[in-house]
Each structure stands twice: as structure tokens, then as C-alpha cells.
mmCIF file with all atom_site columns, N, CA and C in Angstrom:
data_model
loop_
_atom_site.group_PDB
_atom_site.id
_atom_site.type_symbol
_atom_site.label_atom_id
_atom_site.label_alt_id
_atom_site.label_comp_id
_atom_site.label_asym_id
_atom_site.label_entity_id
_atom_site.label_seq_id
_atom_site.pdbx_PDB_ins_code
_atom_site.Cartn_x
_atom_site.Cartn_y
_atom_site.Cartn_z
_atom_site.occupancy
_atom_site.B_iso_or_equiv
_atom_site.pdbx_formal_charge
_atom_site.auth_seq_id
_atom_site.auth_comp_id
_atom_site.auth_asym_id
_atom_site.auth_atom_id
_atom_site.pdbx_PDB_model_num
ATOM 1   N N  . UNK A 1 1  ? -16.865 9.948   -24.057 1.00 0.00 ? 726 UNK A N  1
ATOM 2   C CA . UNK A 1 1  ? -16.911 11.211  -23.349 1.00 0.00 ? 726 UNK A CA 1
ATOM 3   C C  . UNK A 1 1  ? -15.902 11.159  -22.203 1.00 0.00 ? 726 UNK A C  1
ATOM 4   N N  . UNK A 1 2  ? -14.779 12.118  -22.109 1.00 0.00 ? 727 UNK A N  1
ATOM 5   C CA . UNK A 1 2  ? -14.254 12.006  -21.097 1.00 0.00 ? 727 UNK A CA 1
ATOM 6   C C  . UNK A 1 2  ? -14.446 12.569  -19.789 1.00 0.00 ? 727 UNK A C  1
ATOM 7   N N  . UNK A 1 3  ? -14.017 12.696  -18.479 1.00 0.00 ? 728 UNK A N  1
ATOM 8   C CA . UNK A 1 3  ? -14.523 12.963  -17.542 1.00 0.00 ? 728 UNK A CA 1
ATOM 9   C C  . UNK A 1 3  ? -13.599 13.745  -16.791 1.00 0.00 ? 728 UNK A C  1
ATOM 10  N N  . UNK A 1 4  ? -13.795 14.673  -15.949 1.00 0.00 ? 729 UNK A N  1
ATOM 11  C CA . UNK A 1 4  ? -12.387 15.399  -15.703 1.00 0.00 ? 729 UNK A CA 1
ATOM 12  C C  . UNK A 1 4  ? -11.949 14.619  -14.240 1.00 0.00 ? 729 UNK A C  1
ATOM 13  N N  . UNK A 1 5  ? -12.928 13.558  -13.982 1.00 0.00 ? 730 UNK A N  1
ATOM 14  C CA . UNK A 1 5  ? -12.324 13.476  -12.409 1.00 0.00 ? 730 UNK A CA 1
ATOM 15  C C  . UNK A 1 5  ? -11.511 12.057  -13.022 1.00 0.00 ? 730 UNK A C  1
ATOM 16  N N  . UNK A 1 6  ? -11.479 12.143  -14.422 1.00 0.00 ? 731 UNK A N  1
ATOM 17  C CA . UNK A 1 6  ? -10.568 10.480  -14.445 1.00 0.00 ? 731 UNK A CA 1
ATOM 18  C C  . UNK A 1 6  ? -9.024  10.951  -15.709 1.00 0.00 ? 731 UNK A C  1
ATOM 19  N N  . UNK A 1 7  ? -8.358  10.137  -15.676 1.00 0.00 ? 732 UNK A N  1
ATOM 20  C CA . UNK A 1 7  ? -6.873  10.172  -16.768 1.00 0.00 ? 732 UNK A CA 1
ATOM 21  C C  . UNK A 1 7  ? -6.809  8.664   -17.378 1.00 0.00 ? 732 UNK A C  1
ATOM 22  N N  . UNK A 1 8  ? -5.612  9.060   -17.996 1.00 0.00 ? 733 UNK A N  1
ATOM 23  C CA . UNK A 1 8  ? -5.243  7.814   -18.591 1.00 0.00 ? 733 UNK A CA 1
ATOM 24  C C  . UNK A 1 8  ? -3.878  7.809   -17.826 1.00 0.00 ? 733 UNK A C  1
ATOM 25  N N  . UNK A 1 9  ? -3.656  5.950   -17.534 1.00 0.00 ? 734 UNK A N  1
ATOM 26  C CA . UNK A 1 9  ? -2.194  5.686   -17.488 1.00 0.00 ? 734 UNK A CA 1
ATOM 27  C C  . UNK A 1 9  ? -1.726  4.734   -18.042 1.00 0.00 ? 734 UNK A C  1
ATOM 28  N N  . UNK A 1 10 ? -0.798  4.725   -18.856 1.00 0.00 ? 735 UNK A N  1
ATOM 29  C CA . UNK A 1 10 ? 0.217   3.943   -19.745 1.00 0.00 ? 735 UNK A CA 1
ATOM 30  C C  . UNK A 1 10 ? 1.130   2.887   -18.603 1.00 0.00 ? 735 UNK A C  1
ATOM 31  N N  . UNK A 1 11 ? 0.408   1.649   -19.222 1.00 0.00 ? 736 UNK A N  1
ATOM 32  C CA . UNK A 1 11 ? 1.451   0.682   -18.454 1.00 0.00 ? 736 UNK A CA 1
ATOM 33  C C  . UNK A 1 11 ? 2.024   -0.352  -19.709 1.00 0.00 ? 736 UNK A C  1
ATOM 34  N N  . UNK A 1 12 ? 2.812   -1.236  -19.069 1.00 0.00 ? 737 UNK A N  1
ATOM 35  C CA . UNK A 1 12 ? 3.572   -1.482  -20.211 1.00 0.00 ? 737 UNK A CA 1
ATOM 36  C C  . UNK A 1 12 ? 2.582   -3.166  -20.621 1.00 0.00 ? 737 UNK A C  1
ATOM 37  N N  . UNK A 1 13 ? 2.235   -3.384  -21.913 1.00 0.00 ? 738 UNK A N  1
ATOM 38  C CA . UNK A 1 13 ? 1.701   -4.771  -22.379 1.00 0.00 ? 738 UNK A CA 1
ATOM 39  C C  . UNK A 1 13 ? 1.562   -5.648  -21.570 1.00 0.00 ? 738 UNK A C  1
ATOM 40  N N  . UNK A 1 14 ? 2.365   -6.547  -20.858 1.00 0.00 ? 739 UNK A N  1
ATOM 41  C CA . UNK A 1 14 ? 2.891   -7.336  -19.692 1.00 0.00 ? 739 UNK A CA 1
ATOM 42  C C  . UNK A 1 14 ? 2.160   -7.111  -18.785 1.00 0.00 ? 739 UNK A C  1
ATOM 43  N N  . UNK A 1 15 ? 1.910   -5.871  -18.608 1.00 0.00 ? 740 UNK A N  1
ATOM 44  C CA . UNK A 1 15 ? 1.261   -5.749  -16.944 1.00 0.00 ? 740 UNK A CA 1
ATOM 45  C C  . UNK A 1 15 ? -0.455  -5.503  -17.273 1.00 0.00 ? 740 UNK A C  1
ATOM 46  N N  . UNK A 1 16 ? -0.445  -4.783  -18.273 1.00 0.00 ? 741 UNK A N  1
ATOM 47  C CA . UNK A 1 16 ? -1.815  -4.932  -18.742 1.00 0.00 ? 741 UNK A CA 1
ATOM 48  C C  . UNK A 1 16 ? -2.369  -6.065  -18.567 1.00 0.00 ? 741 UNK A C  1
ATOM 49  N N  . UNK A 1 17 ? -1.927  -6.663  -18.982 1.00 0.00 ? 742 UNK A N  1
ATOM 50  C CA . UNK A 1 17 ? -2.106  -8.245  -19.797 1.00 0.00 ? 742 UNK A CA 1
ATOM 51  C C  . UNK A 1 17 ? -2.268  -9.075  -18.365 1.00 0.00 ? 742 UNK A C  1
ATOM 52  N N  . UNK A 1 18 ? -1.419  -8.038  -17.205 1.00 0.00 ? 743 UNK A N  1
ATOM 53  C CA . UNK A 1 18 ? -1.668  -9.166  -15.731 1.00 0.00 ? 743 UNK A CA 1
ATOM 54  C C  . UNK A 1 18 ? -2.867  -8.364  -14.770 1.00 0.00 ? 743 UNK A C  1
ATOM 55  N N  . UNK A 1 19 ? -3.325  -7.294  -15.250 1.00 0.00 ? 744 UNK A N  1
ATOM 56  C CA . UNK A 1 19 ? -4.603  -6.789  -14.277 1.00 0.00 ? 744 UNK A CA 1
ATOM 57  C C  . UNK A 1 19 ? -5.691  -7.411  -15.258 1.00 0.00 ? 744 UNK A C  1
ATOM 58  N N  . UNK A 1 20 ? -5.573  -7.415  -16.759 1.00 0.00 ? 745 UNK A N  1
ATOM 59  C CA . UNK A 1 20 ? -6.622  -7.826  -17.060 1.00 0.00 ? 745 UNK A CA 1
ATOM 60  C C  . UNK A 1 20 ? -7.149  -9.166  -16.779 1.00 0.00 ? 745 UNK A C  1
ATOM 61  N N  . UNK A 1 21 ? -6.115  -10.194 -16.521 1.00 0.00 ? 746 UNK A N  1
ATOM 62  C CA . UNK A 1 21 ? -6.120  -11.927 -15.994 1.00 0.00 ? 746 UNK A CA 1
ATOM 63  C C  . UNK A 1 21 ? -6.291  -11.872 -14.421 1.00 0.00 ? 746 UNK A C  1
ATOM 64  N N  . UNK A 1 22 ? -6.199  -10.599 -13.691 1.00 0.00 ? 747 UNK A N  1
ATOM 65  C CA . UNK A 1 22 ? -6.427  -10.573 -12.533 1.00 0.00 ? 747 UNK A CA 1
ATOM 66  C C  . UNK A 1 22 ? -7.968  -9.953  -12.342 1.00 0.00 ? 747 UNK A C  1
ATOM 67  N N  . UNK A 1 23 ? -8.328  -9.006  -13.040 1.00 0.00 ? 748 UNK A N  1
ATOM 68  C CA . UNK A 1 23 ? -9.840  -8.742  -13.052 1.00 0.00 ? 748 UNK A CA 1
ATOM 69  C C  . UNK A 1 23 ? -10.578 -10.079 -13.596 1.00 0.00 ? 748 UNK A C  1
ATOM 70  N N  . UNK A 1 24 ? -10.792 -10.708 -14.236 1.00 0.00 ? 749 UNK A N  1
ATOM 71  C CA . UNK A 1 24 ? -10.989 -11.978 -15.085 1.00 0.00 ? 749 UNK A CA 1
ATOM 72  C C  . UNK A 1 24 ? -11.347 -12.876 -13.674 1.00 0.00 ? 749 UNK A C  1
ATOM 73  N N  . UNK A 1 25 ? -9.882  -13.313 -13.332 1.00 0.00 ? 750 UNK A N  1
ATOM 74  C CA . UNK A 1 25 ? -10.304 -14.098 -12.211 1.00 0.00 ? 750 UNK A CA 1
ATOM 75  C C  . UNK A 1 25 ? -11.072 -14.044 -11.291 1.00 0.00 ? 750 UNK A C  1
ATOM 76  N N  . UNK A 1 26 ? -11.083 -12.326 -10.939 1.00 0.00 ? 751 UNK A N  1
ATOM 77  C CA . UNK A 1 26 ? -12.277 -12.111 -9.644  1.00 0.00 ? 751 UNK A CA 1
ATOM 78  C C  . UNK A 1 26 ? -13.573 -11.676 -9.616  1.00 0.00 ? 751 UNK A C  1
ATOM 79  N N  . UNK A 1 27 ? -13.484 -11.466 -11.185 1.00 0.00 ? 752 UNK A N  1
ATOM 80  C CA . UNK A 1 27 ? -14.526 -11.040 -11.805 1.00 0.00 ? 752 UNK A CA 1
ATOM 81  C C  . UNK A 1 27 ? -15.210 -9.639  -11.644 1.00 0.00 ? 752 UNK A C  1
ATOM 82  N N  . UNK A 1 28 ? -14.468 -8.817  -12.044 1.00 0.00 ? 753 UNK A N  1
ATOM 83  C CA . UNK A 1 28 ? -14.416 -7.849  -11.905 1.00 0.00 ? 753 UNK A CA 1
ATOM 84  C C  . UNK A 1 28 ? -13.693 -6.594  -12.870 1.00 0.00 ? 753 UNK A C  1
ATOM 85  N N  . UNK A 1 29 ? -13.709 -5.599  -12.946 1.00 0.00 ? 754 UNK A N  1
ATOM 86  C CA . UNK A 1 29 ? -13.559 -4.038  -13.356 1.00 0.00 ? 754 UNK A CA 1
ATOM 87  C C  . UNK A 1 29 ? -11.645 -4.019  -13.182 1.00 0.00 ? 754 UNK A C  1
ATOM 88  N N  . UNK A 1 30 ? -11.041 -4.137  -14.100 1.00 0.00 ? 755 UNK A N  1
ATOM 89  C CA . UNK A 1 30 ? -9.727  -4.157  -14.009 1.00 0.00 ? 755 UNK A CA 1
ATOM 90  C C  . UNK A 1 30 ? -9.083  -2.470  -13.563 1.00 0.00 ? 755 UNK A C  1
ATOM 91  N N  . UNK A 1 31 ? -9.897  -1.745  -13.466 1.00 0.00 ? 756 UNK A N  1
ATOM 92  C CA . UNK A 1 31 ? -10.473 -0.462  -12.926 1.00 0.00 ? 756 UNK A CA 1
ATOM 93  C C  . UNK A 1 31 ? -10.510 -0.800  -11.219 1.00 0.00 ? 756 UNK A C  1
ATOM 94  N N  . UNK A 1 32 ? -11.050 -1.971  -10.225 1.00 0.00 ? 757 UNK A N  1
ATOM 95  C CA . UNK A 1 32 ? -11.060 -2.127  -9.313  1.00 0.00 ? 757 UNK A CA 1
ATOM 96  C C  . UNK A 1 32 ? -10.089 -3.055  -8.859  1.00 0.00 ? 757 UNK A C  1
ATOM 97  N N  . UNK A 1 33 ? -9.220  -4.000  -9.794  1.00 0.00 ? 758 UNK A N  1
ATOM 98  C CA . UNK A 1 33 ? -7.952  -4.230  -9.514  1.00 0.00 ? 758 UNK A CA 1
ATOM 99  C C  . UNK A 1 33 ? -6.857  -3.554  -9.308  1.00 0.00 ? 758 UNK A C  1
ATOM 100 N N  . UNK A 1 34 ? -6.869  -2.193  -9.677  1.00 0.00 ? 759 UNK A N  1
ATOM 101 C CA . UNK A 1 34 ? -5.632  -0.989  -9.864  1.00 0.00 ? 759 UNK A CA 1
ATOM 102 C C  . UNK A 1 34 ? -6.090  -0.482  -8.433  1.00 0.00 ? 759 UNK A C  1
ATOM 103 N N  . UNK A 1 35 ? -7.973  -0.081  -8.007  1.00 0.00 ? 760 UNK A N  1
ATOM 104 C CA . UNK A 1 35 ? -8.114  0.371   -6.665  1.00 0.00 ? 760 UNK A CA 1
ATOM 105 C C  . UNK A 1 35 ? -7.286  -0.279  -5.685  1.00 0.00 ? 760 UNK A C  1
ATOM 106 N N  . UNK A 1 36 ? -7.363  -1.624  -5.995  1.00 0.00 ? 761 UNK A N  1
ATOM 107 C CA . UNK A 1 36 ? -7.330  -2.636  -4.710  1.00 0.00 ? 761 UNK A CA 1
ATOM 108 C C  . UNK A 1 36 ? -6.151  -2.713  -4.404  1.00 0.00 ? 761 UNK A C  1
ATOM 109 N N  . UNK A 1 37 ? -4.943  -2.547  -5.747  1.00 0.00 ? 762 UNK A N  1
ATOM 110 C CA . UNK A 1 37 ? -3.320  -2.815  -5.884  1.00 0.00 ? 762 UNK A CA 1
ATOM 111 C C  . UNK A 1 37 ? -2.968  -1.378  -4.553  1.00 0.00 ? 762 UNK A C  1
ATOM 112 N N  . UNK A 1 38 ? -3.310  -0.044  -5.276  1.00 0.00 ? 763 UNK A N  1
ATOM 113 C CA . UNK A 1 38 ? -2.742  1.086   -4.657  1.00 0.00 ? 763 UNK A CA 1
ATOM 114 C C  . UNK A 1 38 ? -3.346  1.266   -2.935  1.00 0.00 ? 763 UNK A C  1
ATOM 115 N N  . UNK A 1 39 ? -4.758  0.790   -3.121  1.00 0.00 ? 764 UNK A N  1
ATOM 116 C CA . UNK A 1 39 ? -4.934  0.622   -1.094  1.00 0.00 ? 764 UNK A CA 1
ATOM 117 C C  . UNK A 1 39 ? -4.124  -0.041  -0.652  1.00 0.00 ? 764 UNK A C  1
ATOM 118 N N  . UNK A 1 40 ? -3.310  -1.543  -1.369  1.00 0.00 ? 765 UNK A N  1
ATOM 119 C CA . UNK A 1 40 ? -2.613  -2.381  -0.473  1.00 0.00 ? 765 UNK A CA 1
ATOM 120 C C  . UNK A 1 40 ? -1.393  -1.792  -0.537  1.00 0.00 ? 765 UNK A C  1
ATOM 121 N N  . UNK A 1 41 ? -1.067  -1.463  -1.640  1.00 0.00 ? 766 UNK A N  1
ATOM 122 C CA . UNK A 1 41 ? 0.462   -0.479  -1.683  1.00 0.00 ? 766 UNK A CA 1
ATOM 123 C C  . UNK A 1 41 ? 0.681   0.318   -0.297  1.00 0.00 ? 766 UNK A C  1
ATOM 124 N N  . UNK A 1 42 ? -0.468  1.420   -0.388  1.00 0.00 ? 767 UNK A N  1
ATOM 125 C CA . UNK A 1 42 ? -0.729  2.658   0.890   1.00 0.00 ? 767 UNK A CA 1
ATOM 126 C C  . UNK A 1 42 ? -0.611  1.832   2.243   1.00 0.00 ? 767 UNK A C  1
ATOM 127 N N  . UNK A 1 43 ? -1.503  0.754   2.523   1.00 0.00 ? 768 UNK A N  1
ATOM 128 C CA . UNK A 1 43 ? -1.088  -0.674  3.672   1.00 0.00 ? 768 UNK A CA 1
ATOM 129 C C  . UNK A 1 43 ? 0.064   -0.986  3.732   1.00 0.00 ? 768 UNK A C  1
ATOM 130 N N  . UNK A 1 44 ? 0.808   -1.203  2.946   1.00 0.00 ? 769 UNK A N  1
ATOM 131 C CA . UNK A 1 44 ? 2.031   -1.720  3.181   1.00 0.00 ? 769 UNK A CA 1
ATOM 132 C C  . UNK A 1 44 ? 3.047   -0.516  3.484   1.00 0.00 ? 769 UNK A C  1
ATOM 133 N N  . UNK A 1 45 ? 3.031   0.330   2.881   1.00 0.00 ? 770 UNK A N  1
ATOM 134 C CA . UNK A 1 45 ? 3.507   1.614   3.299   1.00 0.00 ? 770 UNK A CA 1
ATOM 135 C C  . UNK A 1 45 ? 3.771   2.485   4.572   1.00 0.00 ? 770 UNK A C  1
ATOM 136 N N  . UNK A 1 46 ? 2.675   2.407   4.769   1.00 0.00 ? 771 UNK A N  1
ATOM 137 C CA . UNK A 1 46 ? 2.004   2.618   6.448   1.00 0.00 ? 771 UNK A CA 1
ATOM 138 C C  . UNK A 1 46 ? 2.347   1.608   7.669   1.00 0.00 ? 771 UNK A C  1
ATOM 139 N N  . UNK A 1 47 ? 1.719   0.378   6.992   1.00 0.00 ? 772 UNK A N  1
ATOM 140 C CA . UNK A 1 47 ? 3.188   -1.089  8.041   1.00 0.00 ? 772 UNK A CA 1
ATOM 141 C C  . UNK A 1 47 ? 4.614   -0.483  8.629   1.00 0.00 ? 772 UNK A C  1
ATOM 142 N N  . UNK A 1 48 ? 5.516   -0.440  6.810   1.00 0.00 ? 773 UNK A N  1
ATOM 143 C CA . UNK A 1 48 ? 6.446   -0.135  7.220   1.00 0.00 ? 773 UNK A CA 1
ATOM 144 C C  . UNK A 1 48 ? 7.180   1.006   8.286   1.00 0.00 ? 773 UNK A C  1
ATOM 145 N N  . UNK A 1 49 ? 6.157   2.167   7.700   1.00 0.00 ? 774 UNK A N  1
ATOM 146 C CA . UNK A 1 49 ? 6.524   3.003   8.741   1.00 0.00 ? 774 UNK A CA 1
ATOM 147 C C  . UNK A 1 49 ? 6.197   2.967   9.625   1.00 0.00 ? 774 UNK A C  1
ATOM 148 N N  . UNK A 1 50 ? 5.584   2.294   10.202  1.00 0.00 ? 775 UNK A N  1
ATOM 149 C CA . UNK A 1 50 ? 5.183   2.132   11.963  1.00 0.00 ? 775 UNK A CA 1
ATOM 150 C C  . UNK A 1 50 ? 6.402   1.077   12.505  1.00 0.00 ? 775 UNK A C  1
ATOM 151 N N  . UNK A 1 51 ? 6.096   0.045   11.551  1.00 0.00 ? 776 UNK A N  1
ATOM 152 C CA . UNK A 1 51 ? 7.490   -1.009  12.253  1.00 0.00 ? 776 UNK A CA 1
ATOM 153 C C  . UNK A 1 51 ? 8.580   0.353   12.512  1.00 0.00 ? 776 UNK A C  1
ATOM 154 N N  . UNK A 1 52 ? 9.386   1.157   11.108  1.00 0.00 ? 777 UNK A N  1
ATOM 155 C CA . UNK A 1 52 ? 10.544  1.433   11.683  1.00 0.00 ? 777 UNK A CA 1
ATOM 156 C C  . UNK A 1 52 ? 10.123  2.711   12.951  1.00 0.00 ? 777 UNK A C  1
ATOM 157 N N  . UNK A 1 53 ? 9.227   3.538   13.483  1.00 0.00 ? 778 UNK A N  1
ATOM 158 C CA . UNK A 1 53 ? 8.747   4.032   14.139  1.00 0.00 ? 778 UNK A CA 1
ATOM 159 C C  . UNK A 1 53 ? 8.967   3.159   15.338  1.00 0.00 ? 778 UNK A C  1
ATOM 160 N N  . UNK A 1 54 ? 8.538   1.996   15.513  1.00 0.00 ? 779 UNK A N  1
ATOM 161 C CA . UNK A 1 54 ? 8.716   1.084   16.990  1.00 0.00 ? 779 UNK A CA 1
ATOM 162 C C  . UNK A 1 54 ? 10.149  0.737   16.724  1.00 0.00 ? 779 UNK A C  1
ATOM 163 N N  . UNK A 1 55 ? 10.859  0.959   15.958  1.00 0.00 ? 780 UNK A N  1
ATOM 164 C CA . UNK A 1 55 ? 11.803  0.125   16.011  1.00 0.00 ? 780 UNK A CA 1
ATOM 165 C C  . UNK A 1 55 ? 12.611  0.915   16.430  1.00 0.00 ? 780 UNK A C  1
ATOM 166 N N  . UNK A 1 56 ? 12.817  2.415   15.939  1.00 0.00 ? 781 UNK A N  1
ATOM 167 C CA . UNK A 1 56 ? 13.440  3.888   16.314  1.00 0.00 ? 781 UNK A CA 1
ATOM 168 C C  . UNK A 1 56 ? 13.092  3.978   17.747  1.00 0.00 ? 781 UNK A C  1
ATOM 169 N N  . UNK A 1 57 ? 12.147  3.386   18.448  1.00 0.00 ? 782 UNK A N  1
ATOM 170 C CA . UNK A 1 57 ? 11.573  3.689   19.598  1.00 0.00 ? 782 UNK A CA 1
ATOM 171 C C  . UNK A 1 57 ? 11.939  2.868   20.973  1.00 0.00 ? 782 UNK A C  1
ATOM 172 N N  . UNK A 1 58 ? 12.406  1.206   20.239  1.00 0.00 ? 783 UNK A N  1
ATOM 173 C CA . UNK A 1 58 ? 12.789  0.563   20.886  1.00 0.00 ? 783 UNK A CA 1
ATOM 174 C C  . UNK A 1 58 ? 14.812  0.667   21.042  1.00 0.00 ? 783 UNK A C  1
ATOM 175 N N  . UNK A 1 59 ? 14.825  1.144   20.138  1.00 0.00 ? 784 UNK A N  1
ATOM 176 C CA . UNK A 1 59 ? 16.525  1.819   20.219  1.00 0.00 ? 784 UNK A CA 1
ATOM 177 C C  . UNK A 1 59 ? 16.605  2.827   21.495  1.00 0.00 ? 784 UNK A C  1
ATOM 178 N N  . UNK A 1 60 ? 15.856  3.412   21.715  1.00 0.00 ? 785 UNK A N  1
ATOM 179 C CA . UNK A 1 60 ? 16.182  4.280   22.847  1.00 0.00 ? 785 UNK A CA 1
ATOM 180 C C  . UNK A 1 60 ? 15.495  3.765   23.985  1.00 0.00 ? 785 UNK A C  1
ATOM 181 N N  . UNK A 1 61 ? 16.171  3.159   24.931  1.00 0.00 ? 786 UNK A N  1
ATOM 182 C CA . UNK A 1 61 ? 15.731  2.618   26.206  1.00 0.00 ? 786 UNK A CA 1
ATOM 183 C C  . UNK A 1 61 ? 14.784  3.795   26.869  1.00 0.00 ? 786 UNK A C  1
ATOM 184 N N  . UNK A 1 62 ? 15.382  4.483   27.002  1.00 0.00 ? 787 UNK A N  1
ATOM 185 C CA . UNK A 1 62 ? 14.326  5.581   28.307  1.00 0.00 ? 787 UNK A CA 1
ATOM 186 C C  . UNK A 1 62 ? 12.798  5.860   27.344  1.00 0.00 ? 787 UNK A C  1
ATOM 187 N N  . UNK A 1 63 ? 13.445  5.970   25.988  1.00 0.00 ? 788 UNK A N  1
ATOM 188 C CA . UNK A 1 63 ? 11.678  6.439   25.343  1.00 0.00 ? 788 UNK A CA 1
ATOM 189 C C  . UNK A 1 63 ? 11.188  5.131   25.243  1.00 0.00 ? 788 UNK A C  1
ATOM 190 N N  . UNK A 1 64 ? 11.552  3.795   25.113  1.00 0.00 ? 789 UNK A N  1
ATOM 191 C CA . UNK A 1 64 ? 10.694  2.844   24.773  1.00 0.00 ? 789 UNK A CA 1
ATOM 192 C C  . UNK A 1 64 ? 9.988   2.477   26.346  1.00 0.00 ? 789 UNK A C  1
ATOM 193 N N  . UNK A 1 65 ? 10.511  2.743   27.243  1.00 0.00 ? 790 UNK A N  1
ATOM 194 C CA . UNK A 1 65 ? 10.273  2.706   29.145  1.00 0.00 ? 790 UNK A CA 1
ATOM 195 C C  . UNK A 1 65 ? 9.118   3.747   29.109  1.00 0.00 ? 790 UNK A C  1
ATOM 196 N N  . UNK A 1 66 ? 9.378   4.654   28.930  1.00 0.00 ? 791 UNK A N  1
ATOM 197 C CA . UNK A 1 66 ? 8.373   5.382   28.885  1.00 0.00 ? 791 UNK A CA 1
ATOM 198 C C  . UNK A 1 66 ? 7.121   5.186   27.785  1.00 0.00 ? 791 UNK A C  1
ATOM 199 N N  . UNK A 1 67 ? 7.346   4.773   27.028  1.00 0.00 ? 792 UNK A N  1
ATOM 200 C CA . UNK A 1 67 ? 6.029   4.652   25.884  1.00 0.00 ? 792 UNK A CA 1
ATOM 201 C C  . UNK A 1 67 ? 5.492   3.230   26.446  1.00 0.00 ? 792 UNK A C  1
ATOM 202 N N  . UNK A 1 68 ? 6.244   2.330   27.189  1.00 0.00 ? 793 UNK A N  1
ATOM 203 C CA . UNK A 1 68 ? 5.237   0.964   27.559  1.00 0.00 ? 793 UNK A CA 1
ATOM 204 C C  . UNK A 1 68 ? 4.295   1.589   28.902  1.00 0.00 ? 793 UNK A C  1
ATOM 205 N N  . UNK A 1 69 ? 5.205   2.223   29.610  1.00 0.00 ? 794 UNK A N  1
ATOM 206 C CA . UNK A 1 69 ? 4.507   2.958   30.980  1.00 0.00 ? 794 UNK A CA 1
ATOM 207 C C  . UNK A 1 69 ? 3.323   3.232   30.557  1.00 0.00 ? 794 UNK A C  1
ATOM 208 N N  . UNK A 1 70 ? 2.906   4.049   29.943  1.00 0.00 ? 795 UNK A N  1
ATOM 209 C CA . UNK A 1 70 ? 2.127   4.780   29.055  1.00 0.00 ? 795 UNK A CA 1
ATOM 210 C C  . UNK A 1 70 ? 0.944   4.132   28.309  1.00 0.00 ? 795 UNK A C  1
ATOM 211 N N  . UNK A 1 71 ? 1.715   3.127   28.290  1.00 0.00 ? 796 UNK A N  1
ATOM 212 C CA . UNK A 1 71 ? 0.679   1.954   27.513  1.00 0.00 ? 796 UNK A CA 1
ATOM 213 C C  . UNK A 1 71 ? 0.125   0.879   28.626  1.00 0.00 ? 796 UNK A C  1
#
């Protein structure tokens, strides 16, 4: 029975083959290995843009003076 709040996605043999040895190991729903991949994806994502955010921030002397003030 299918469900409308779910899909299918096509990955290629290889990678199948590495969530299913990764669910295996943790024992678990290779269904909650794909959760766990795309939260850390969204984490890492979000990292980056904050680093280059401080980093855009520390380029400009008067705004980075002012954002430590501040802090």
C-alpha cells in the first residue's frame, strides 16, 4: 500500500549496497540512515554558511568592531 506522505528514490547499486551495510551495522532502518545522512548534510550546510558569514564579517574592520562591541 502506498502512502502519499512517502516516494521512491533511485540510487545507484553501489550506494544502496553502502546504506544497506550502514543500517546493518547500527542496526537499524536503512530508512533512518538516509534521515541521519540529510540532517548531517543540512549541519554541514549551515556550518558553512556561518563560517563564510564570520568570515565576510571579519573582512570589514568597522563591522567586525562593531559586532564584537555588541557581543
Amino acid at each position: 500500500m502506498a502512502s502519499q506522505d512517502t516516494t521512491t528514490v533511485r540510487v545507484r547499486r553501489p550506494d544502496s549496497e553502502r546504506l544497506q551495510s550502514l543500517a546493518k551495522s547500527r542496526k537499524t532502518a536503512v530508512i533512518d540512515v538516509v534521515h541521519e545522512a540529510i540532517d548531517a548534510l543540512e549541519r554541514q550546510e549551515f556550518l558553512r554558511g556561518l563560517s563564510d558569514d564570520y568570515r565576510k564579517l571579519r573582512e570589514d574592520p568597522a563591522r567586525w568592531q562593531a559586532f564584537v562591541g555588541e557581543r
